PDB file of C-alpha atoms in Angstrom:
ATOM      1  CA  UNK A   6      -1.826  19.381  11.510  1.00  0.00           C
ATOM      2  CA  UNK A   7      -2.781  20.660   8.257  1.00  0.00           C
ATOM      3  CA  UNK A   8      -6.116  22.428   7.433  1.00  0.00           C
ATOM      4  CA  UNK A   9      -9.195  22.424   9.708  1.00  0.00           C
ATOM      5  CA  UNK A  10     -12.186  21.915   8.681  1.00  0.00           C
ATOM      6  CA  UNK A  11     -14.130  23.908  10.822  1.00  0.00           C
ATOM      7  CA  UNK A  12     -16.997  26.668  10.151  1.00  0.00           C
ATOM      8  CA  UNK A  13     -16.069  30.745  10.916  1.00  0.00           C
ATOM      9  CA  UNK A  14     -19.010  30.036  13.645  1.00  0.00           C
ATOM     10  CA  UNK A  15     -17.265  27.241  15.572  1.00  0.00           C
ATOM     11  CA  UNK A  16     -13.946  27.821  16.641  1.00  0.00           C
ATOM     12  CA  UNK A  17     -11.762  24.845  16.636  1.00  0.00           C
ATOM     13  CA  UNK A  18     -10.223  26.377  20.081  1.00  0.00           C
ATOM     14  CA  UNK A  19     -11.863  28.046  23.150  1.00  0.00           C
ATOM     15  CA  UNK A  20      -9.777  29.472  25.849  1.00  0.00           C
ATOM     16  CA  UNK A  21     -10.599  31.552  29.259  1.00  0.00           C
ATOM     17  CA  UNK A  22      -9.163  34.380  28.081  1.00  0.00           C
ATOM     18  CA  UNK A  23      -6.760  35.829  24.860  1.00  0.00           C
ATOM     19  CA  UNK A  24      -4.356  38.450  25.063  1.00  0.00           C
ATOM     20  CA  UNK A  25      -3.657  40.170  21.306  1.00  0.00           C
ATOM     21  CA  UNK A  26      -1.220  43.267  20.990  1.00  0.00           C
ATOM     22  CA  UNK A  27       0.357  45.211  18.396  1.00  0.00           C
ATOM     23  CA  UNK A  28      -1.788  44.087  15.710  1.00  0.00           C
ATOM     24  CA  UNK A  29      -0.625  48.212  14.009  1.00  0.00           C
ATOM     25  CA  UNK A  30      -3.726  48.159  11.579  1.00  0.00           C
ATOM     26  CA  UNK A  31      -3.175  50.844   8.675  1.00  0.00           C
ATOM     27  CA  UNK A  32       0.838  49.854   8.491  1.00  0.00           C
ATOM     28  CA  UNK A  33       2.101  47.948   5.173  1.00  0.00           C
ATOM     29  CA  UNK A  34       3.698  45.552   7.316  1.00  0.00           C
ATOM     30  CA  UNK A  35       0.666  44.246   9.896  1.00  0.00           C
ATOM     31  CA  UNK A  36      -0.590  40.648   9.099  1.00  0.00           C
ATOM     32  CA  UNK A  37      -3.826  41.290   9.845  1.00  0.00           C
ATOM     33  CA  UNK A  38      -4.817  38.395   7.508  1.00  0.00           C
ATOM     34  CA  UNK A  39      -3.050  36.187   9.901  1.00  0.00           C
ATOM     35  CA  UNK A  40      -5.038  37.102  12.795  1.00  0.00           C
ATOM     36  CA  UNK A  41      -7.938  37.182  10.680  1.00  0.00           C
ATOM     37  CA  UNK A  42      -6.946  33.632  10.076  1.00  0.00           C
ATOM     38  CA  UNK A  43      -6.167  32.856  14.231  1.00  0.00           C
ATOM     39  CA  UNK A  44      -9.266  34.195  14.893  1.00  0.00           C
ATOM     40  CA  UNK A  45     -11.337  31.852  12.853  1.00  0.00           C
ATOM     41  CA  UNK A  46     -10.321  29.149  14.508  1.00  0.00           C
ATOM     42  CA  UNK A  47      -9.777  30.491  18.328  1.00  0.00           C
ATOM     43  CA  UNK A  48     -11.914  32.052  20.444  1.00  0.00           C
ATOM     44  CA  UNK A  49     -12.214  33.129  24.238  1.00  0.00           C
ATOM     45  CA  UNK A  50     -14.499  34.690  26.854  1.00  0.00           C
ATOM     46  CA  UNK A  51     -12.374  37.794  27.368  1.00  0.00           C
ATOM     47  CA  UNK A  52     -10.365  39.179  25.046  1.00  0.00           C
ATOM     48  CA  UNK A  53      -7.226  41.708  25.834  1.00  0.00           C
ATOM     49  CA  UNK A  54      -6.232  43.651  23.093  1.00  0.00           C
ATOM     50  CA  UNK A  55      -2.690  44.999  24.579  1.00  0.00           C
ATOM     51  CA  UNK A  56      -2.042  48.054  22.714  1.00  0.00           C
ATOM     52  CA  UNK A  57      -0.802  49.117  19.516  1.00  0.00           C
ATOM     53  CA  UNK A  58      -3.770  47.589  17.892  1.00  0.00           C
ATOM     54  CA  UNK A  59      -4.377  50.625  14.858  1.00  0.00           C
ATOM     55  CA  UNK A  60      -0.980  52.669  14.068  1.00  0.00           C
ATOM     56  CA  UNK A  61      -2.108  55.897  14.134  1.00  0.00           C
ATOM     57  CA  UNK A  62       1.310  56.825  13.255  1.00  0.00           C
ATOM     58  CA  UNK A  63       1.566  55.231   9.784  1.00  0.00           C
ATOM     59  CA  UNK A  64      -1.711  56.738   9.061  1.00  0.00           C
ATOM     60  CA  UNK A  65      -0.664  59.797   9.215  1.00  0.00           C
ATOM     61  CA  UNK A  66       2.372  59.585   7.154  1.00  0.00           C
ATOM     62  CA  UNK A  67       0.103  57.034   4.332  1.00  0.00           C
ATOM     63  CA  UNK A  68      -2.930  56.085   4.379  1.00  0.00           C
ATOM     64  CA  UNK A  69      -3.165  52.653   3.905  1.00  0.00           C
ATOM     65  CA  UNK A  70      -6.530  50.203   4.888  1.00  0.00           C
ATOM     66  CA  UNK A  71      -6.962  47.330   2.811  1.00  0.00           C
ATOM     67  CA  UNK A  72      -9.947  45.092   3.133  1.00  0.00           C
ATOM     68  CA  UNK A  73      -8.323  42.483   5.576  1.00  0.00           C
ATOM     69  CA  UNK A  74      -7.869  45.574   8.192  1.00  0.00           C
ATOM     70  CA  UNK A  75     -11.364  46.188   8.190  1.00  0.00           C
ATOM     71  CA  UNK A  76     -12.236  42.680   8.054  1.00  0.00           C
ATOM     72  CA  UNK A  77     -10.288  42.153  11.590  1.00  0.00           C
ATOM     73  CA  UNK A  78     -12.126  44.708  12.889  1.00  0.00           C
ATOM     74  CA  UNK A  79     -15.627  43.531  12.292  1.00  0.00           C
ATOM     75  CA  UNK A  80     -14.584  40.264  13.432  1.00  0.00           C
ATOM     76  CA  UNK A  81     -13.730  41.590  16.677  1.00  0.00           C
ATOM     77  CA  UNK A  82     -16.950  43.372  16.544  1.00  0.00           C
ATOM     78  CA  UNK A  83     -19.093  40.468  16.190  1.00  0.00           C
ATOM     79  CA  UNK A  84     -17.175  38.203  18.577  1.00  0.00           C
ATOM     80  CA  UNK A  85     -18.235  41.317  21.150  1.00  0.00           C
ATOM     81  CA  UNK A  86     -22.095  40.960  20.186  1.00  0.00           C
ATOM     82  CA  UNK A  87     -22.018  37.169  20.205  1.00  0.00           C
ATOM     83  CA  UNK A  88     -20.764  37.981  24.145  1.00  0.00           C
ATOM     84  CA  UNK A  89     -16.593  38.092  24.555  1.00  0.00           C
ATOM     85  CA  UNK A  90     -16.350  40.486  26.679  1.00  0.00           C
ATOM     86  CA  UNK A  91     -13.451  42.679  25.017  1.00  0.00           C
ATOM     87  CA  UNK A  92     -10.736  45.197  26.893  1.00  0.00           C
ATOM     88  CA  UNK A  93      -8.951  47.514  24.926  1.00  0.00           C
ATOM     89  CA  UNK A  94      -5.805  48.927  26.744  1.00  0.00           C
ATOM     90  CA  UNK A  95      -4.367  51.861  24.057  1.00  0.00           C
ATOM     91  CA  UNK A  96      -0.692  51.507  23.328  1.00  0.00           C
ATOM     92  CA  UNK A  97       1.788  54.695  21.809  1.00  0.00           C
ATOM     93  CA  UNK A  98       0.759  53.650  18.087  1.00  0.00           C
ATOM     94  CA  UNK A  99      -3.404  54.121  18.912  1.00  0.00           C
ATOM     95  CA  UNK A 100      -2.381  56.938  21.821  1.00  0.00           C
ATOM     96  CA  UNK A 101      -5.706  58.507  20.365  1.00  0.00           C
ATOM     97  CA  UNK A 102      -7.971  56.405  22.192  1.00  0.00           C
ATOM     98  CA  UNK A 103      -6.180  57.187  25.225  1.00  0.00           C
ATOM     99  CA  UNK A 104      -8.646  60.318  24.979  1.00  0.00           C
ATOM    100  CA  UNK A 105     -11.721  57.585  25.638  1.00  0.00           C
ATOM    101  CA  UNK A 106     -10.688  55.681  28.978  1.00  0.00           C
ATOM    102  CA  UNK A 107     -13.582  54.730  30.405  1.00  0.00           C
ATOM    103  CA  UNK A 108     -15.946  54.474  26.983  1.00  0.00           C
ATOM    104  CA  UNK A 109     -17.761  51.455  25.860  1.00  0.00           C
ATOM    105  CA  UNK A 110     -18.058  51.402  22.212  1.00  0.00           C
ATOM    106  CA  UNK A 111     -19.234  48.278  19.760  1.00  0.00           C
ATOM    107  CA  UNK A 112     -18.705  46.069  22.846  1.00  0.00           C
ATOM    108  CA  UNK A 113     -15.562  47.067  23.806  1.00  0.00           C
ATOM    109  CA  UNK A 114     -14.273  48.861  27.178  1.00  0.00           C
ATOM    110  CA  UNK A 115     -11.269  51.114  26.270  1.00  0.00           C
ATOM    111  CA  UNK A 116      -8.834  51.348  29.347  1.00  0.00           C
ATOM    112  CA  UNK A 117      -5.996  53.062  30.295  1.00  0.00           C
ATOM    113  CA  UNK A 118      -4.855  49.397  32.238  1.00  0.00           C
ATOM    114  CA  UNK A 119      -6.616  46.473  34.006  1.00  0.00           C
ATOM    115  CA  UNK A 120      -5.892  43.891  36.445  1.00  0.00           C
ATOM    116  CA  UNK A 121      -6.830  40.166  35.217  1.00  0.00           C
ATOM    117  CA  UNK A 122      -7.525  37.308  37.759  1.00  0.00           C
ATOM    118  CA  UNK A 123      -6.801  34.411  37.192  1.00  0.00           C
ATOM    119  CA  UNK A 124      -7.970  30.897  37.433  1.00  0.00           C
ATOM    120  CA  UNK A 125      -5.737  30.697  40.305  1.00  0.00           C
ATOM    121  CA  UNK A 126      -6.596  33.862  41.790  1.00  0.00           C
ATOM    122  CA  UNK A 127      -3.697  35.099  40.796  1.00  0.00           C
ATOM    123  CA  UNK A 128      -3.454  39.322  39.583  1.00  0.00           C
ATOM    124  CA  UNK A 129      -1.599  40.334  36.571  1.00  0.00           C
ATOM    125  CA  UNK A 130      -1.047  43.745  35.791  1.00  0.00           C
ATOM    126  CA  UNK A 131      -2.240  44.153  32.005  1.00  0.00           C
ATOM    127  CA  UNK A 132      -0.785  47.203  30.304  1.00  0.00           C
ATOM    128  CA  UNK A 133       0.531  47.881  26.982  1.00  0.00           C
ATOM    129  CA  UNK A 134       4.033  48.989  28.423  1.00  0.00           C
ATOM    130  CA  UNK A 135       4.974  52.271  26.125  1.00  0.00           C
ATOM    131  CA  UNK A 136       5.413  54.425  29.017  1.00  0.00           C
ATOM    132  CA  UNK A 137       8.378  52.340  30.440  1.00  0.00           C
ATOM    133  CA  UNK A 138       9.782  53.256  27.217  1.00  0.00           C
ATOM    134  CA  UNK A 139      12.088  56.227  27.248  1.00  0.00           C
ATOM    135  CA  UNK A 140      12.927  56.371  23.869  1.00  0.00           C
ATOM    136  CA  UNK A 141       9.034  57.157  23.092  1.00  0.00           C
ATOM    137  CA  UNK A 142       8.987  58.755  26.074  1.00  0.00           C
ATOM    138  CA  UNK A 143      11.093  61.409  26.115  1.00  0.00           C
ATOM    139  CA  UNK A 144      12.646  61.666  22.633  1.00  0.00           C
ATOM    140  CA  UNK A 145       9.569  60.948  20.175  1.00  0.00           C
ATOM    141  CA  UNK A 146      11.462  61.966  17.172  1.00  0.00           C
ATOM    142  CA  UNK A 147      14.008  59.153  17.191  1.00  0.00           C
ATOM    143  CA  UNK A 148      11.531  56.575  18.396  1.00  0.00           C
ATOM    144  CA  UNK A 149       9.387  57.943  14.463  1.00  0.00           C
ATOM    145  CA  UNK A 150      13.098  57.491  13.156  1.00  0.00           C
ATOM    146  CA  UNK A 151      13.287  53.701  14.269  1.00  0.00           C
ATOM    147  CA  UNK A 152       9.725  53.192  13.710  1.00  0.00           C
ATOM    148  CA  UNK A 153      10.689  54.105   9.760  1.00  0.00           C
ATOM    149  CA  UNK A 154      13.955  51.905  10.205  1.00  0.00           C
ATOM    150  CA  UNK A 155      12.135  48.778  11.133  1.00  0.00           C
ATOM    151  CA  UNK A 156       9.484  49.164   8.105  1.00  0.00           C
ATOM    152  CA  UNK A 157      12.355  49.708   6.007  1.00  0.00           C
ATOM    153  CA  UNK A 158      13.805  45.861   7.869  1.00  0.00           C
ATOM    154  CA  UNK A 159      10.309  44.459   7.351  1.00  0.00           C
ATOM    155  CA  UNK A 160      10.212  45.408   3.749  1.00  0.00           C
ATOM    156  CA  UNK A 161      13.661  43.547   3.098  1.00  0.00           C
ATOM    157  CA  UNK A 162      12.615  40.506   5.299  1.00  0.00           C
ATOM    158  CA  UNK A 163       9.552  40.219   2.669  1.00  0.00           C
ATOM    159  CA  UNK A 164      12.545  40.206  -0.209  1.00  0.00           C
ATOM    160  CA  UNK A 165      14.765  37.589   1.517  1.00  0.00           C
ATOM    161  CA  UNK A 166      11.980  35.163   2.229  1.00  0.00           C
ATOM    162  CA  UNK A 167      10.284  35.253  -1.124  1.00  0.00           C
ATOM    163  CA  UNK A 168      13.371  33.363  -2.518  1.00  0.00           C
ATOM    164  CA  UNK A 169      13.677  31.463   0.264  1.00  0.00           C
ATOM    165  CA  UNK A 170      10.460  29.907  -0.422  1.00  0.00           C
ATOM    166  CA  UNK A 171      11.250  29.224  -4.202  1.00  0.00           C
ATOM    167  CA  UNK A 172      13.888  26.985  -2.853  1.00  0.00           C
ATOM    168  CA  UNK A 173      11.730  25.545   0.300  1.00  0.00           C
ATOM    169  CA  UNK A 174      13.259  27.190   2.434  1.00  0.00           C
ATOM    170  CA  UNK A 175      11.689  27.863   5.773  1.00  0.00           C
ATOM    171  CA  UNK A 176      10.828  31.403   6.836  1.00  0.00           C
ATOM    172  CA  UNK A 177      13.903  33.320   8.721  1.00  0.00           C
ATOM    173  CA  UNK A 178      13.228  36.972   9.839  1.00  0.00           C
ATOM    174  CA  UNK A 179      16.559  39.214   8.895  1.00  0.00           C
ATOM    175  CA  UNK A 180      15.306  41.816  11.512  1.00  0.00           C
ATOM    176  CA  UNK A 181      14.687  39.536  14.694  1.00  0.00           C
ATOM    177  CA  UNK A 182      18.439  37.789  13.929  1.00  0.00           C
ATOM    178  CA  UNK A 183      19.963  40.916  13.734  1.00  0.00           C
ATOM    179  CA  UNK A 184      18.104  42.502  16.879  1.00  0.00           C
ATOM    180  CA  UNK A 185      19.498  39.282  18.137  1.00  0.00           C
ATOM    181  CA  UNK A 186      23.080  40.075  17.456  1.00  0.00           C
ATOM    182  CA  UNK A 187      22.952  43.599  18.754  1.00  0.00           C
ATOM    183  CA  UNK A 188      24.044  43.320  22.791  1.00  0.00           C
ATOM    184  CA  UNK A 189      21.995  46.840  23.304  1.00  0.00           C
ATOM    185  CA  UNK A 190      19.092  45.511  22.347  1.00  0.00           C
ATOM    186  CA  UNK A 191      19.249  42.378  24.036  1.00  0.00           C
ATOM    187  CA  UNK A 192      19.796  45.132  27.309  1.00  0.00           C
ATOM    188  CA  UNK A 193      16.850  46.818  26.214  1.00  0.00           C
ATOM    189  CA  UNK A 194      14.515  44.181  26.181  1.00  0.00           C
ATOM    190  CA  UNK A 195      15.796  42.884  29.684  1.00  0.00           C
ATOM    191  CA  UNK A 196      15.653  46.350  31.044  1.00  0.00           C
ATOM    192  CA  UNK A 197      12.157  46.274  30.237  1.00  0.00           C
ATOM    193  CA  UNK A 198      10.898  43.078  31.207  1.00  0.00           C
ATOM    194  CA  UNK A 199      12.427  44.687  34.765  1.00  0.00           C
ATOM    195  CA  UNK A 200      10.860  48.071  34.631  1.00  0.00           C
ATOM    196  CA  UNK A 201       7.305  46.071  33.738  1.00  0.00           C
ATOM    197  CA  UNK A 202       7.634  43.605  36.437  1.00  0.00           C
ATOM    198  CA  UNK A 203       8.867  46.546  38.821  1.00  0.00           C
ATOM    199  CA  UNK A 204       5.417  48.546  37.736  1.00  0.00           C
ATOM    200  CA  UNK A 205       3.189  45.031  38.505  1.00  0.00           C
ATOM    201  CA  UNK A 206       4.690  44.601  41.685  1.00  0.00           C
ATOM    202  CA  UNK A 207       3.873  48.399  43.036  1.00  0.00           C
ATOM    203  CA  UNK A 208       0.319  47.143  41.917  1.00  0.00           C
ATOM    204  CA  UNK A 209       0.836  44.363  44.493  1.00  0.00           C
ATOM    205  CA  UNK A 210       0.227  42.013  41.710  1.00  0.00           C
ATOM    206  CA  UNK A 211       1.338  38.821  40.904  1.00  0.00           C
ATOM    207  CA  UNK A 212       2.582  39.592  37.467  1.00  0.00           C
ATOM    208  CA  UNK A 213       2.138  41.812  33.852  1.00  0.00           C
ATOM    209  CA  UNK A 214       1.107  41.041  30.531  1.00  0.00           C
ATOM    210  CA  UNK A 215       1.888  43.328  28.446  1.00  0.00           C
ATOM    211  CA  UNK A 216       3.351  44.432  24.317  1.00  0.00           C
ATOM    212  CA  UNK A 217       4.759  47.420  23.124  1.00  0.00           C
ATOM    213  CA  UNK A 218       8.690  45.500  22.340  1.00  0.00           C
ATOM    214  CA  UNK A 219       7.130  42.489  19.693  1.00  0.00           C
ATOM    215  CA  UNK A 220       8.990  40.165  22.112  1.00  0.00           C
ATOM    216  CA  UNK A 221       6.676  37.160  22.903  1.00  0.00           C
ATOM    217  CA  UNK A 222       7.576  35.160  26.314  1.00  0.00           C
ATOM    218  CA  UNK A 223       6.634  34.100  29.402  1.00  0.00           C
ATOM    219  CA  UNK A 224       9.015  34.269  32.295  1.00  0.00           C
ATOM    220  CA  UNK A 225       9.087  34.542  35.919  1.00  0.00           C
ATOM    221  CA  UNK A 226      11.132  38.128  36.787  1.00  0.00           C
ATOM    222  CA  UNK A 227      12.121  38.211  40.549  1.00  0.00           C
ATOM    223  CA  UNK A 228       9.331  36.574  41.884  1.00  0.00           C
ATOM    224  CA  UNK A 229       6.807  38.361  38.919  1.00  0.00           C
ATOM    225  CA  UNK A 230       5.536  36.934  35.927  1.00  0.00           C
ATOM    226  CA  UNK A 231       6.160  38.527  33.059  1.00  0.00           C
ATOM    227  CA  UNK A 232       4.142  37.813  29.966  1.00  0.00           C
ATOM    228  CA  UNK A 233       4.624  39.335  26.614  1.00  0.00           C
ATOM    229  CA  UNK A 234       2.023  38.827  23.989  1.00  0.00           C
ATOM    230  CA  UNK A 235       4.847  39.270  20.905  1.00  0.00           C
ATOM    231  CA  UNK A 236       3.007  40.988  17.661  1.00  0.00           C
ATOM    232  CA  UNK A 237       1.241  40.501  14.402  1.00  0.00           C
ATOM    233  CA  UNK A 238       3.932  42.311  12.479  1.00  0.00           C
ATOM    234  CA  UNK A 239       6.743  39.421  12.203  1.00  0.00           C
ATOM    235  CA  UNK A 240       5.921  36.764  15.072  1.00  0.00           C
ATOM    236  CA  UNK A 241       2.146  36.487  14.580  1.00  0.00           C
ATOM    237  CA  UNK A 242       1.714  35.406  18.280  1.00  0.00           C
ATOM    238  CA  UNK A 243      -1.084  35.479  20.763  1.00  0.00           C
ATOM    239  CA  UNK A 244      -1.134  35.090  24.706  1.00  0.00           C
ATOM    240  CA  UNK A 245      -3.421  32.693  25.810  1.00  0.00           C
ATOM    241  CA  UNK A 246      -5.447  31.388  29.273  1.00  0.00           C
ATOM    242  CA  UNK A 247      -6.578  27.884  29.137  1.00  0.00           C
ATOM    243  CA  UNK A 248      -9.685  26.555  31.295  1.00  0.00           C
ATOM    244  CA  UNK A 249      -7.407  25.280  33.760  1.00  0.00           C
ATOM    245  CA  UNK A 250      -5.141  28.468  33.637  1.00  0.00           C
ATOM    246  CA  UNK A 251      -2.165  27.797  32.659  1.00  0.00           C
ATOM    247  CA  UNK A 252      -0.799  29.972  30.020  1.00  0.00           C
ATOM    248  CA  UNK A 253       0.478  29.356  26.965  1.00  0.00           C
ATOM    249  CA  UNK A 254       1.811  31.576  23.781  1.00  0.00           C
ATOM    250  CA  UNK A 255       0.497  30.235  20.425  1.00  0.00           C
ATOM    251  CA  UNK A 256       2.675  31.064  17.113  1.00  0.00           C
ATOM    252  CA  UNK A 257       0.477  31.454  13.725  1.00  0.00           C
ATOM    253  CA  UNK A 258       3.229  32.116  11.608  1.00  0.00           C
ATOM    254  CA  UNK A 259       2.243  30.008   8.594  1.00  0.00           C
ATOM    255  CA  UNK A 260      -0.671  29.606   5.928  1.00  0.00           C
ATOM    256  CA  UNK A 261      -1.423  26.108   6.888  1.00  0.00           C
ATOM    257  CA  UNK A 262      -2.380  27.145  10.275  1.00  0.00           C
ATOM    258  CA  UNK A 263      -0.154  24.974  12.348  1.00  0.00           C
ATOM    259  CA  UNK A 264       0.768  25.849  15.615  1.00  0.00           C
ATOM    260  CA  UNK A 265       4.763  26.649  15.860  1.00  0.00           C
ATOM    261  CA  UNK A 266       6.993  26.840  18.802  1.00  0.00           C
ATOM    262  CA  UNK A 267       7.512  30.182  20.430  1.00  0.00           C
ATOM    263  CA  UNK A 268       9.905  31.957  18.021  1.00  0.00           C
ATOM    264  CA  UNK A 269      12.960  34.469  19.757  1.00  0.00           C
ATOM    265  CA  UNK A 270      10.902  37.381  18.013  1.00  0.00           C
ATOM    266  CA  UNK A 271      13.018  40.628  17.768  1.00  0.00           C
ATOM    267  CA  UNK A 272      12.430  44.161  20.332  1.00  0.00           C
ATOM    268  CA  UNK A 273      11.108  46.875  18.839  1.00  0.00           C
ATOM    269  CA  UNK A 274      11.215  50.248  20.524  1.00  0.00           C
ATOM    270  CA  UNK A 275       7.613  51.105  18.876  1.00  0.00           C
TER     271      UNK A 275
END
C-alpha cells in the first residue's frame, strides 16, 4: 500500500466506532508515535480507550514524557472538540482516574465500564479487564516484578530487531515467541478470555471488549464474543467497528503504514 497521501484533517479511514487500549504513555517502551501515526489516518465517531492508556506506574519509578506522548494526547483532544465522542474506561496502569468515574474532562467521559451497542443491536461489555487478574489483584508486588521483567524483554526485542533490519529481516518479537512457548501462559490467557466472557454474560450481554493481557483477537467464547484490543507496546493494534458492524482488528506495526495481519501478540499480566 505504501504511503498515503492524505492531510492530518482527512482521515483516509472512518469507522463507527474504535477501541484503543494499553497505549502506557510515560513508559520507554509505548509506541505512541505509532498511534500517533494510526490516528492520522483513521478516525471514528466513538472512540474506546480500554485502559492502561498513561502508566502511572512507570511514572513513578522514571519520569519519562517525550514530545510524541503529549502529541497523542492533544490529538485525542482535538478529535473530542471536532465531535468523537470519547470513553475512557481506567485500566491498573492509570488506576488514578479510577478516582473520576463519572467526570467529563477535554471531551472525554471517564468510566469505570460501559456497554456498547452495536450495529446489530448487539451489547458488549467494554471493560479494561485488570480486576479478573489475580496476580494484580491480590499480589501487586509480583505483578511490579513482571511489569519490570517485560521492560527488561522489550528492551532486548529493540536489540534483536535492530540487526535484523540491517540484514532485511522482518520484525520478530523475542517476548511474544517466548510467551508463546510457555504452556502457563498460554493457560493464563485462556483463563482469562473465560473469566471476561463469564463477567459479560452476568451483564446479560452479548459479548466483552476488553485489554489489560496485550493479546489482540476476536473469538466467540461459549456463546460470548470476546474481543481483545491487543496494545501499543509490541503489537500496535486497534479494535475496530465498521459502518456495517462487523469488526475487525487492524495491525500498524510498520513505518510505511500498511495494514498487517493480526499478529499472535504475547499476554502480559500488566
Amino acid at each position: 500500500m505504501g504511503s498515503y497521501d492524505v492531510s492530518d484533517e482527512s482521515p483516509e479511514r472512518r469507522f463507527r466506532t474504535l477501541f484503543i487500549s494499553d497505549v502506557h504513555l510515560g513508559a520507554r517502551g509505548s509506541q505512541a508515535d505509532l498511534l500517533l501515526d494510526f490516528l492520522r489516518y483513521h478516525d471514528a465517531d466513538t472512540i474506546y480507550l480500554v485502559g492502561d492508556i498513561v502508566d502511572g506506574w512507570a511514572l513513578k519509578s522514571s519520569w519519562h514524557w517525550p514530545q510524541s506522548h503529549n502529541d497523542l494526547v492533544q490529538k485525542l483532544l482535538r478529535k473530542a472538540r471536532k465531535g468523537a465522542k470519547i470513553i475512557y474506561v481506567p485500566g491498573n496502569h492509570d488506576e488514578f482516574l479510577r478516582n473520576y468515574y463519572g467526570t467529563h474532562f477535554g471531551g472525554i467521559d471517564v468510566v469505570e465500564n460501559t456497554v456498547h451497542t452495536g450495529v446489530d443491536g448487539k451489547r458488549y461489555l467494554v471493560i479494561h479487564g485488570d480486576i479478573f487478574d489475580l496476580v494484580v489483584q491480590n499480589a501487586r508486588w509480583l505483578a511490579h516484578l513482571g511489569d519490570k521483567a517485560y521492560d527488561f524483554a522489550i528492551q532486548m526485542n529493540r536489540f534483536v530487531n535492530f540487526f535484523r533490519r540491517m540484514f532485511g529481516v522482518p520484525y520478530w518479537s523475542l517476548s511474544q515467541w517466548a510467551k508463546q512457548k510457555v504452556k502457563n501462559a498460554v493457560n493464563y490467557i485462556g483463563a482469562f478470555e473465560q473469566a471476561l466472557s463469564a463477567e459479560a454474560r452476568r451483564h446479560d450481554a452479548d459479548g466483552v471488549i476488553c485489554g489489560h493481557i496485550h493479546y489482540a483477537v476476536i473469538r466467540d467464547e461459549n456463546g460470548i464474543r470476546y474481543m481483545n484490543c491487543g496494545d501499543w507496546v509490541e503489537s500496535c493494534t486497534a479494535l475496530v467497528e465498521h459502518d456495517d458492524g462487523h469488526f475487525e482488528i487492524i495491525t500498524w506495526a510498520d513505518h510505511l503504514r500498511k495494514p498487517a495481519q493480526v499478529p499472535q501478540v504475547a499476554a502480559r499480566a500488566a
